[in-house]
């Protein structure tokens, strides 16, 4: 494997950052500074970035059913965090692909594969997220059209991307959005004069929350889920 591929797989640096690191003489293989990012590795070499050894590991891909009251962060001074729910080593290496608010439940993805996380969360990929929404007031039919056209959120320059709303009952709907602005779903409903009282994420891209997972439970993603996450 090429050195730059190895580093991009097992660190959070982008390919262009890695080029810079190599140029800056910060990468050594078996004690020798390497000048070329396409340097070939055969496996088993000692790769050092500054004074840190970079080791190959099998990336982990996890789906978690986030319960109410948990924060999507590494640590929090007041509330439990989603990492508290995981019984495994190297928890701090896991990144959360698409955070949920403390009062939102449902699908959260965690991984230590930075590239995969980027593919899931990058705005350009438009990875679809599906939410089940319960509102304080009835949802009028014209909100379907408003969300399909894009809606102006307070403090944002651009309209939201077209979103699909299916009204399920007077106060519940399924919403599909293709971006992940801060508090996006709550702000979209707020812009229509309504308020979200319950929010649950059902899916991210092709990955559906496994109905066998109770709140607080998690499992590894299958190979198919990992491959098809972005569609
Ligand atoms: N939109 C919100 O408003 N909150 C979430 O947790 C997720 C999407």
PDB file of C-alpha atoms and ligand atoms in Angstrom:
ATOM      1  CA  UNK A   1       0.000   0.000   0.000  1.00  0.00           C
ATOM      2  CA  UNK A   2       1.154   3.565  -0.696  1.00  0.00           C
ATOM      3  CA  UNK A   3       2.253   5.604   2.307  1.00  0.00           C
ATOM      4  CA  UNK A   4      -0.304   8.375   1.624  1.00  0.00           C
ATOM      5  CA  UNK A   5      -3.143   5.828   1.405  1.00  0.00           C
ATOM      6  CA  UNK A   6      -2.005   4.193   4.649  1.00  0.00           C
ATOM      7  CA  UNK A   7      -1.915   7.553   6.449  1.00  0.00           C
ATOM      8  CA  UNK A   8      -5.284   8.648   5.131  1.00  0.00           C
ATOM      9  CA  UNK A   9      -6.810   5.339   6.241  1.00  0.00           C
ATOM     10  CA  UNK A  10      -5.398   5.371   9.759  1.00  0.00           C
ATOM     11  CA  UNK A  11      -5.332   9.090  10.617  1.00  0.00           C
ATOM     12  CA  UNK A  12      -7.826  11.947  10.206  1.00  0.00           C
ATOM     13  CA  UNK A  13      -5.604  13.838   7.753  1.00  0.00           C
ATOM     14  CA  UNK A  14      -6.787  14.475   4.201  1.00  0.00           C
ATOM     15  CA  UNK A  15      -4.678  13.394   1.211  1.00  0.00           C
ATOM     16  CA  UNK A  16      -3.516  16.996   0.643  1.00  0.00           C
ATOM     17  CA  UNK A  17      -2.573  17.456   4.311  1.00  0.00           C
ATOM     18  CA  UNK A  18      -0.615  14.206   4.106  1.00  0.00           C
ATOM     19  CA  UNK A  19       1.304  15.507   1.074  1.00  0.00           C
ATOM     20  CA  UNK A  20       2.264  18.533   3.177  1.00  0.00           C
ATOM     21  CA  UNK A  21       3.275  16.417   6.178  1.00  0.00           C
ATOM     22  CA  UNK A  22       5.523  14.254   4.020  1.00  0.00           C
ATOM     23  CA  UNK A  23       7.063  17.325   2.347  1.00  0.00           C
ATOM     24  CA  UNK A  24       7.671  18.827   5.781  1.00  0.00           C
ATOM     25  CA  UNK A  25       9.774  15.750   6.745  1.00  0.00           C
ATOM     26  CA  UNK A  26       7.347  14.739   9.438  1.00  0.00           C
ATOM     27  CA  UNK A  27       6.837  11.132   8.328  1.00  0.00           C
ATOM     28  CA  UNK A  28       9.353   8.343   8.905  1.00  0.00           C
ATOM     29  CA  UNK A  29       9.241   4.692   7.898  1.00  0.00           C
ATOM     30  CA  UNK A  30      11.488   2.329   9.870  1.00  0.00           C
ATOM     31  CA  UNK A  31      13.371   5.333  11.244  1.00  0.00           C
ATOM     32  CA  UNK A  32      14.007   6.948   7.851  1.00  0.00           C
ATOM     33  CA  UNK A  33      12.378  10.238   6.836  1.00  0.00           C
ATOM     34  CA  UNK A  34      10.353   9.703   3.675  1.00  0.00           C
ATOM     35  CA  UNK A  35      10.153  12.374   0.994  1.00  0.00           C
ATOM     36  CA  UNK A  36       7.625  10.793  -1.344  1.00  0.00           C
ATOM     37  CA  UNK A  37       3.963  10.359  -0.462  1.00  0.00           C
ATOM     38  CA  UNK A  38       3.696   7.431  -2.920  1.00  0.00           C
ATOM     39  CA  UNK A  39       6.412   5.488  -1.045  1.00  0.00           C
ATOM     40  CA  UNK A  40       5.453   1.795  -1.143  1.00  0.00           C
ATOM     41  CA  UNK A  41       4.768  -0.086   2.105  1.00  0.00           C
ATOM     42  CA  UNK A  42       4.830  -3.872   2.166  1.00  0.00           C
ATOM     43  CA  UNK A  43       3.249  -4.241   5.590  1.00  0.00           C
ATOM     44  CA  UNK A  44       4.866  -4.506   8.990  1.00  0.00           C
ATOM     45  CA  UNK A  45       6.883  -1.278   8.736  1.00  0.00           C
ATOM     46  CA  UNK A  46       7.072   1.125  11.663  1.00  0.00           C
ATOM     47  CA  UNK A  47       5.364   4.307  10.445  1.00  0.00           C
ATOM     48  CA  UNK A  48       5.881   7.413  12.579  1.00  0.00           C
ATOM     49  CA  UNK A  49       4.216  10.803  12.185  1.00  0.00           C
ATOM     50  CA  UNK A  50       6.230  13.206  14.304  1.00  0.00           C
ATOM     51  CA  UNK A  51       6.633  11.146  17.480  1.00  0.00           C
ATOM     52  CA  UNK A  52       3.427   9.171  17.073  1.00  0.00           C
ATOM     53  CA  UNK A  53       3.317   5.638  15.751  1.00  0.00           C
ATOM     54  CA  UNK A  54       0.544   5.157  13.187  1.00  0.00           C
ATOM     55  CA  UNK A  55      -0.836   1.657  13.360  1.00  0.00           C
ATOM     56  CA  UNK A  56      -3.151  -0.179  11.030  1.00  0.00           C
ATOM     57  CA  UNK A  57      -6.397  -1.238  12.633  1.00  0.00           C
ATOM     58  CA  UNK A  58      -9.652  -2.731  11.479  1.00  0.00           C
ATOM     59  CA  UNK A  59     -12.048   0.180  11.266  1.00  0.00           C
ATOM     60  CA  UNK A  60     -15.210  -0.077  13.311  1.00  0.00           C
ATOM     61  CA  UNK A  61     -18.656   0.873  12.019  1.00  0.00           C
ATOM     62  CA  UNK A  62     -21.433   0.958  14.589  1.00  0.00           C
ATOM     63  CA  UNK A  63     -25.127   1.785  14.606  1.00  0.00           C
ATOM     64  CA  UNK A  64     -26.566   2.942  17.906  1.00  0.00           C
ATOM     65  CA  UNK A  65     -30.158   3.560  18.937  1.00  0.00           C
ATOM     66  CA  UNK A  66     -29.688   6.847  20.765  1.00  0.00           C
ATOM     67  CA  UNK A  67     -31.999   7.260  23.752  1.00  0.00           C
ATOM     68  CA  UNK A  68     -33.364  10.563  25.059  1.00  0.00           C
ATOM     69  CA  UNK A  69     -31.081  12.528  27.370  1.00  0.00           C
ATOM     70  CA  UNK A  70     -27.742  11.530  25.811  1.00  0.00           C
ATOM     71  CA  UNK A  71     -25.415  14.043  24.178  1.00  0.00           C
ATOM     72  CA  UNK A  72     -23.640  13.265  20.901  1.00  0.00           C
ATOM     73  CA  UNK A  73     -20.187  14.331  22.116  1.00  0.00           C
ATOM     74  CA  UNK A  74     -17.073  12.771  23.617  1.00  0.00           C
ATOM     75  CA  UNK A  75     -17.766  14.259  27.021  1.00  0.00           C
ATOM     76  CA  UNK A  76     -20.241  16.565  28.706  1.00  0.00           C
ATOM     77  CA  UNK A  77     -20.178  18.108  32.153  1.00  0.00           C
ATOM     78  CA  UNK A  78     -23.918  17.688  32.800  1.00  0.00           C
ATOM     79  CA  UNK A  79     -25.301  14.799  30.769  1.00  0.00           C
ATOM     80  CA  UNK A  80     -24.322  11.278  29.769  1.00  0.00           C
ATOM     81  CA  UNK A  81     -22.798  10.972  26.292  1.00  0.00           C
ATOM     82  CA  UNK A  82     -23.436   8.349  23.629  1.00  0.00           C
ATOM     83  CA  UNK A  83     -19.941   6.902  24.116  1.00  0.00           C
ATOM     84  CA  UNK A  84     -21.027   5.904  27.661  1.00  0.00           C
ATOM     85  CA  UNK A  85     -23.355   3.374  26.031  1.00  0.00           C
ATOM     86  CA  UNK A  86     -20.525   1.523  24.278  1.00  0.00           C
ATOM     87  CA  UNK A  87     -18.681  -1.309  25.939  1.00  0.00           C
ATOM     88  CA  UNK A  88     -15.428  -1.381  23.953  1.00  0.00           C
ATOM     89  CA  UNK A  89     -11.841  -0.134  23.869  1.00  0.00           C
ATOM     90  CA  UNK A  90     -10.567   2.996  22.078  1.00  0.00           C
ATOM     91  CA  UNK A  91     -13.948   4.717  22.318  1.00  0.00           C
ATOM     92  CA  UNK A  92     -12.390   8.157  21.923  1.00  0.00           C
ATOM     93  CA  UNK A  93     -11.185   7.189  18.434  1.00  0.00           C
ATOM     94  CA  UNK A  94     -14.798   6.943  17.297  1.00  0.00           C
ATOM     95  CA  UNK A  95     -16.323   9.826  15.391  1.00  0.00           C
ATOM     96  CA  UNK A  96     -20.060  10.459  15.319  1.00  0.00           C
ATOM     97  CA  UNK A  97     -21.360  10.637  11.763  1.00  0.00           C
ATOM     98  CA  UNK A  98     -24.216  13.147  12.045  1.00  0.00           C
ATOM     99  CA  UNK A  99     -25.028  14.268  15.573  1.00  0.00           C
ATOM    100  CA  UNK A 100     -28.478  14.311  17.165  1.00  0.00           C
ATOM    101  CA  UNK A 101     -29.769  16.739  19.783  1.00  0.00           C
ATOM    102  CA  UNK A 102     -30.056  15.599  23.390  1.00  0.00           C
ATOM    103  CA  UNK A 103     -33.847  15.284  23.026  1.00  0.00           C
ATOM    104  CA  UNK A 104     -33.729  13.457  19.665  1.00  0.00           C
ATOM    105  CA  UNK A 105     -33.751   9.654  19.526  1.00  0.00           C
ATOM    106  CA  UNK A 106     -32.818   7.167  16.842  1.00  0.00           C
ATOM    107  CA  UNK A 107     -30.036   6.219  14.486  1.00  0.00           C
ATOM    108  CA  UNK A 108     -26.506   7.383  15.240  1.00  0.00           C
ATOM    109  CA  UNK A 109     -23.498   6.055  13.316  1.00  0.00           C
ATOM    110  CA  UNK A 110     -20.046   5.873  14.875  1.00  0.00           C
ATOM    111  CA  UNK A 111     -16.818   5.001  13.160  1.00  0.00           C
ATOM    112  CA  UNK A 112     -13.060   5.386  13.340  1.00  0.00           C
ATOM    113  CA  UNK A 113     -12.883   5.480   9.534  1.00  0.00           C
ATOM    114  CA  UNK A 114     -12.527   9.211   8.896  1.00  0.00           C
ATOM    115  CA  UNK A 115     -13.000   8.898   5.124  1.00  0.00           C
ATOM    116  CA  UNK A 116     -16.249   6.985   5.505  1.00  0.00           C
ATOM    117  CA  UNK A 117     -17.518   9.515   8.036  1.00  0.00           C
ATOM    118  CA  UNK A 118     -16.711  12.269   5.568  1.00  0.00           C
ATOM    119  CA  UNK A 119     -18.644  10.505   2.822  1.00  0.00           C
ATOM    120  CA  UNK A 120     -21.690  10.244   5.096  1.00  0.00           C
ATOM    121  CA  UNK A 121     -21.611  13.807   6.396  1.00  0.00           C
ATOM    122  CA  UNK A 122     -20.093  15.907   3.585  1.00  0.00           C
ATOM    123  CA  UNK A 123     -22.678  18.451   2.381  1.00  0.00           C
ATOM    124  CA  UNK A 124     -21.866  17.619  -1.270  1.00  0.00           C
ATOM    125  CA  UNK A 125     -22.849  13.957  -0.852  1.00  0.00           C
ATOM    126  CA  UNK A 126     -26.432  14.916   0.042  1.00  0.00           C
ATOM    127  CA  UNK A 127     -26.804  11.767   2.095  1.00  0.00           C
ATOM    128  CA  UNK A 128     -30.546  11.458   2.845  1.00  0.00           C
ATOM    129  CA  UNK A 129     -31.656  11.436   6.469  1.00  0.00           C
ATOM    130  CA  UNK A 130     -35.168  10.380   7.436  1.00  0.00           C
ATOM    131  CA  UNK A 131     -36.883  11.650  10.575  1.00  0.00           C
ATOM    132  CA  UNK A 132     -40.164  10.899  12.259  1.00  0.00           C
ATOM    133  CA  UNK A 133     -41.496  14.177  13.588  1.00  0.00           C
ATOM    134  CA  UNK A 134     -44.223  14.947  16.113  1.00  0.00           C
ATOM    135  CA  UNK A 135     -45.329  18.564  16.356  1.00  0.00           C
ATOM    136  CA  UNK A 136     -47.166  20.719  18.912  1.00  0.00           C
ATOM    137  CA  UNK A 137     -49.695  22.018  16.342  1.00  0.00           C
ATOM    138  CA  UNK A 138     -51.339  20.337  13.354  1.00  0.00           C
ATOM    139  CA  UNK A 139     -49.205  20.223  10.191  1.00  0.00           C
ATOM    140  CA  UNK A 140     -51.050  21.936   7.313  1.00  0.00           C
ATOM    141  CA  UNK A 141     -50.818  20.374   3.824  1.00  0.00           C
ATOM    142  CA  UNK A 142     -49.105  23.435   2.355  1.00  0.00           C
ATOM    143  CA  UNK A 143     -45.953  22.657   4.387  1.00  0.00           C
ATOM    144  CA  UNK A 144     -45.294  19.810   1.927  1.00  0.00           C
ATOM    145  CA  UNK A 145     -44.867  22.340  -0.888  1.00  0.00           C
ATOM    146  CA  UNK A 146     -42.892  24.766   1.283  1.00  0.00           C
ATOM    147  CA  UNK A 147     -40.364  22.111   2.261  1.00  0.00           C
ATOM    148  CA  UNK A 148     -40.173  20.825  -1.329  1.00  0.00           C
ATOM    149  CA  UNK A 149     -39.297  24.327  -2.553  1.00  0.00           C
ATOM    150  CA  UNK A 150     -36.782  24.996   0.207  1.00  0.00           C
ATOM    151  CA  UNK A 151     -37.414  27.181   3.198  1.00  0.00           C
ATOM    152  CA  UNK A 152     -35.583  30.183   4.633  1.00  0.00           C
ATOM    153  CA  UNK A 153     -34.145  29.387   8.054  1.00  0.00           C
ATOM    154  CA  UNK A 154     -33.402  32.149  10.507  1.00  0.00           C
ATOM    155  CA  UNK A 155     -29.766  33.241  10.192  1.00  0.00           C
ATOM    156  CA  UNK A 156     -29.045  31.232   6.995  1.00  0.00           C
ATOM    157  CA  UNK A 157     -28.067  32.722   3.647  1.00  0.00           C
ATOM    158  CA  UNK A 158     -29.476  29.994   1.411  1.00  0.00           C
ATOM    159  CA  UNK A 159     -32.794  28.191   1.320  1.00  0.00           C
ATOM    160  CA  UNK A 160     -32.816  24.637   2.635  1.00  0.00           C
ATOM    161  CA  UNK A 161     -32.429  21.985  -0.044  1.00  0.00           C
ATOM    162  CA  UNK A 162     -35.695  20.471  -1.302  1.00  0.00           C
ATOM    163  CA  UNK A 163     -37.031  18.087   1.363  1.00  0.00           C
ATOM    164  CA  UNK A 164     -39.816  15.496   1.186  1.00  0.00           C
ATOM    165  CA  UNK A 165     -42.557  15.649   3.788  1.00  0.00           C
ATOM    166  CA  UNK A 166     -45.149  12.887   4.193  1.00  0.00           C
ATOM    167  CA  UNK A 167     -47.893  13.845   6.595  1.00  0.00           C
ATOM    168  CA  UNK A 168     -48.846  10.735   8.578  1.00  0.00           C
ATOM    169  CA  UNK A 169     -51.481  12.234  10.900  1.00  0.00           C
ATOM    170  CA  UNK A 170     -52.507  15.702  12.096  1.00  0.00           C
ATOM    171  CA  UNK A 171     -49.370  16.054  14.267  1.00  0.00           C
ATOM    172  CA  UNK A 172     -46.907  13.532  12.821  1.00  0.00           C
ATOM    173  CA  UNK A 173     -44.882  13.388   9.617  1.00  0.00           C
ATOM    174  CA  UNK A 174     -41.922  11.684   8.021  1.00  0.00           C
ATOM    175  CA  UNK A 175     -39.325  14.114   6.700  1.00  0.00           C
ATOM    176  CA  UNK A 176     -36.417  13.372   4.374  1.00  0.00           C
ATOM    177  CA  UNK A 177     -33.652  15.962   4.217  1.00  0.00           C
ATOM    178  CA  UNK A 178     -30.425  15.965   2.266  1.00  0.00           C
ATOM    179  CA  UNK A 179     -28.257  18.174   4.460  1.00  0.00           C
ATOM    180  CA  UNK A 180     -27.529  18.531   8.153  1.00  0.00           C
ATOM    181  CA  UNK A 181     -27.692  22.118   9.341  1.00  0.00           C
ATOM    182  CA  UNK A 182     -27.671  22.773  13.082  1.00  0.00           C
ATOM    183  CA  UNK A 183     -31.108  21.847  14.557  1.00  0.00           C
ATOM    184  CA  UNK A 184     -32.333  21.662  10.985  1.00  0.00           C
ATOM    185  CA  UNK A 185     -35.617  19.816  11.437  1.00  0.00           C
ATOM    186  CA  UNK A 186     -36.685  21.866  14.452  1.00  0.00           C
ATOM    187  CA  UNK A 187     -35.803  25.085  12.637  1.00  0.00           C
ATOM    188  CA  UNK A 188     -37.683  24.043   9.498  1.00  0.00           C
ATOM    189  CA  UNK A 189     -40.868  23.485  11.479  1.00  0.00           C
ATOM    190  CA  UNK A 190     -40.253  26.641  13.522  1.00  0.00           C
ATOM    191  CA  UNK A 191     -40.123  28.559  10.236  1.00  0.00           C
ATOM    192  CA  UNK A 192     -43.701  27.372   9.570  1.00  0.00           C
ATOM    193  CA  UNK A 193     -44.840  28.576  13.006  1.00  0.00           C
ATOM    194  CA  UNK A 194     -44.930  25.055  14.479  1.00  0.00           C
ATOM    195  CA  UNK A 195     -42.777  23.326  17.118  1.00  0.00           C
ATOM    196  CA  UNK A 196     -41.217  19.862  17.106  1.00  0.00           C
ATOM    197  CA  UNK A 197     -42.023  18.003  20.312  1.00  0.00           C
ATOM    198  CA  UNK A 198     -40.546  14.614  19.379  1.00  0.00           C
ATOM    199  CA  UNK A 199     -37.872  13.767  16.842  1.00  0.00           C
ATOM    200  CA  UNK A 200     -36.568  10.359  15.883  1.00  0.00           C
ATOM    201  CA  UNK A 201     -34.058   9.517  13.134  1.00  0.00           C
ATOM    202  CA  UNK A 202     -34.997   6.394  11.203  1.00  0.00           C
ATOM    203  CA  UNK A 203     -32.267   6.251   8.578  1.00  0.00           C
ATOM    204  CA  UNK A 204     -29.102   7.751   7.144  1.00  0.00           C
ATOM    205  CA  UNK A 205     -28.568   7.023   3.451  1.00  0.00           C
ATOM    206  CA  UNK A 206     -29.347   3.345   2.955  1.00  0.00           C
ATOM    207  CA  UNK A 207     -28.849   2.485   6.631  1.00  0.00           C
ATOM    208  CA  UNK A 208     -32.083   1.948   8.569  1.00  0.00           C
ATOM    209  CA  UNK A 209     -32.148   1.822  12.347  1.00  0.00           C
ATOM    210  CA  UNK A 210     -32.425  -1.887  13.184  1.00  0.00           C
ATOM    211  CA  UNK A 211     -35.843  -2.412  14.853  1.00  0.00           C
ATOM    212  CA  UNK A 212     -34.247  -5.111  17.040  1.00  0.00           C
ATOM    213  CA  UNK A 213     -32.169  -2.429  18.819  1.00  0.00           C
ATOM    214  CA  UNK A 214     -33.839  -0.988  21.917  1.00  0.00           C
ATOM    215  CA  UNK A 215     -32.862   2.568  22.939  1.00  0.00           C
ATOM    216  CA  UNK A 216     -29.263   2.440  24.190  1.00  0.00           C
ATOM    217  CA  UNK A 217     -28.376  -0.721  22.237  1.00  0.00           C
ATOM    218  CA  UNK A 218     -25.925  -0.901  19.346  1.00  0.00           C
ATOM    219  CA  UNK A 219     -24.467  -3.318  16.837  1.00  0.00           C
ATOM    220  CA  UNK A 220     -21.759  -3.442  14.174  1.00  0.00           C
ATOM    221  CA  UNK A 221     -22.869  -2.519  10.671  1.00  0.00           C
ATOM    222  CA  UNK A 222     -22.930  -5.313   8.124  1.00  0.00           C
ATOM    223  CA  UNK A 223     -20.544  -5.216   5.162  1.00  0.00           C
ATOM    224  CA  UNK A 224     -23.470  -4.306   2.887  1.00  0.00           C
ATOM    225  CA  UNK A 225     -24.514  -1.422   5.147  1.00  0.00           C
ATOM    226  CA  UNK A 226     -20.960  -0.073   5.163  1.00  0.00           C
ATOM    227  CA  UNK A 227     -20.680  -0.243   1.370  1.00  0.00           C
ATOM    228  CA  UNK A 228     -24.151   1.098   0.613  1.00  0.00           C
ATOM    229  CA  UNK A 229     -24.226   3.784   3.277  1.00  0.00           C
ATOM    230  CA  UNK A 230     -24.061   6.557   0.700  1.00  0.00           C
ATOM    231  CA  UNK A 231     -26.558   6.290  -2.106  1.00  0.00           C
TER     232      UNK A 231
HETATM  233  N1  LIG B   1     -32.655  18.199  13.288  1.00  0.00           N
HETATM  234  C1  LIG B   1     -32.861  18.680  14.538  1.00  0.00           C
HETATM  235  O1  LIG B   1     -33.453  19.714  14.723  1.00  0.00           O
HETATM  236  N2  LIG B   1     -32.362  17.960  15.559  1.00  0.00           N
HETATM  237  C2  LIG B   1     -31.723  16.794  15.423  1.00  0.00           C
HETATM  238  O2  LIG B   1     -31.324  16.170  16.419  1.00  0.00           O
HETATM  239  C3  LIG B   1     -31.533  16.295  14.120  1.00  0.00           C
HETATM  240  C4  LIG B   1     -32.005  17.029  13.063  1.00  0.00           C
END
